[in-house]
Amino acid sequence: MANAGSDTNGSQFYIVQAGNDNIDDSMLAKCEQQTGMKMTQEVISKYKEVGGAPFLDGGYTVFGQVIEGLDIVDKIAVVDVDRNDKPLNKIVINKITVETFS
């Protein structure tokens, strides 16, 4: 969930669409240094396997994973944005289903 500092979480959130092509030991070490969090070997292995955005760890709340509708995520990823990466046209989710998987 996006925020602008302590106690500012709101209705904005990130949908991370990042593969593993930029995940390597030096990048993970830099992320650990920036966040001050030590990653377990399990977490490191998973980032290397599936990708992600480890630089968001520790500063943002992760509350889900897209398991269906990745075509929609791909469409969102290519919208026109301003210099701050904010979409020029509002992106609205009209319907979402939240389920628990084990």
XYZ file of C-alpha atoms in Angstrom:
102
model
C 0.000 0.000 0.000
C 1.418 3.372 -0.983
C 2.193 5.933 1.674
C 3.903 9.275 2.130
C 5.329 8.578 5.571
C 4.172 7.425 8.955
C 0.394 6.887 9.310
C -0.406 7.980 5.746
C -1.602 4.715 4.180
C -4.639 5.379 2.032
C -6.379 3.990 -0.978
C -3.393 4.013 -3.317
C -1.431 0.834 -3.830
C 1.223 -0.674 -6.020
C 0.703 -3.590 -8.345
C 4.248 -4.810 -8.835
C 4.991 -6.241 -12.250
C 8.652 -7.107 -12.038
C 10.348 -10.229 -13.287
C 13.532 -11.753 -11.996
C 15.786 -10.377 -14.746
C 17.157 -7.611 -12.480
C 17.367 -9.671 -9.302
C 20.939 -10.563 -8.368
C 22.995 -10.730 -5.191
C 24.280 -7.149 -5.449
C 20.780 -5.741 -5.961
C 19.428 -7.729 -3.018
C 22.339 -6.613 -0.821
C 21.637 -2.971 -1.766
C 17.959 -3.449 -0.859
C 18.920 -4.947 2.510
C 21.164 -1.957 3.120
C 18.444 0.556 2.144
C 15.685 -1.082 4.193
C 17.837 -2.223 7.115
C 16.190 -5.646 6.889
C 18.105 -8.912 6.548
C 16.509 -11.316 4.043
C 16.392 -15.020 4.762
C 17.819 -17.417 2.197
C 14.229 -18.522 1.456
C 13.219 -14.931 0.593
C 16.351 -14.409 -1.528
C 15.692 -17.630 -3.446
C 12.059 -16.673 -4.081
C 12.998 -13.207 -5.387
C 15.537 -14.820 -7.735
C 12.919 -17.347 -8.884
C 9.878 -15.135 -9.485
C 11.098 -11.534 -9.276
C 9.478 -8.688 -7.400
C 10.439 -5.392 -5.831
C 12.564 -6.077 -2.740
C 13.263 -2.349 -2.329
C 9.641 -1.992 -1.143
C 10.156 -4.478 1.709
C 9.768 -3.052 5.175
C 8.231 0.224 4.019
C 5.004 -0.930 2.422
C 2.244 -3.369 3.274
C 1.867 -6.392 0.997
C -1.654 -7.710 1.123
C -2.174 -9.787 -1.967
C -0.968 -11.450 -5.106
C -2.545 -11.438 -8.558
C -3.291 -15.029 -9.519
C -5.816 -14.381 -12.311
C -6.250 -11.476 -14.676
C -2.590 -10.856 -15.347
C -3.656 -9.572 -18.775
C -5.297 -6.650 -16.956
C -2.089 -6.004 -14.993
C -0.221 -5.959 -18.310
C -2.669 -3.359 -19.672
C -2.265 -1.180 -16.575
C 1.530 -1.433 -16.882
C 1.583 0.272 -20.289
C -0.705 3.272 -19.664
C 0.706 6.725 -20.266
C 2.139 8.324 -17.115
C 3.520 11.707 -16.113
C 7.106 12.364 -14.993
C 6.215 11.065 -11.503
C 4.906 7.767 -12.938
C 1.322 8.784 -12.137
C -1.146 7.600 -14.802
C -2.471 10.430 -16.980
C -5.922 8.836 -16.788
C -7.293 7.454 -13.528
C -7.066 3.663 -13.136
C -10.142 2.308 -11.345
C -10.782 -1.221 -10.100
C -14.518 -1.814 -10.394
C -14.532 -5.322 -8.977
C -12.075 -7.473 -7.083
C -12.297 -10.807 -5.351
C -10.161 -11.486 -2.302
C -9.626 -15.128 -1.404
C -7.398 -17.018 0.977
C -5.092 -19.634 -0.489
C -2.964 -22.066 1.416
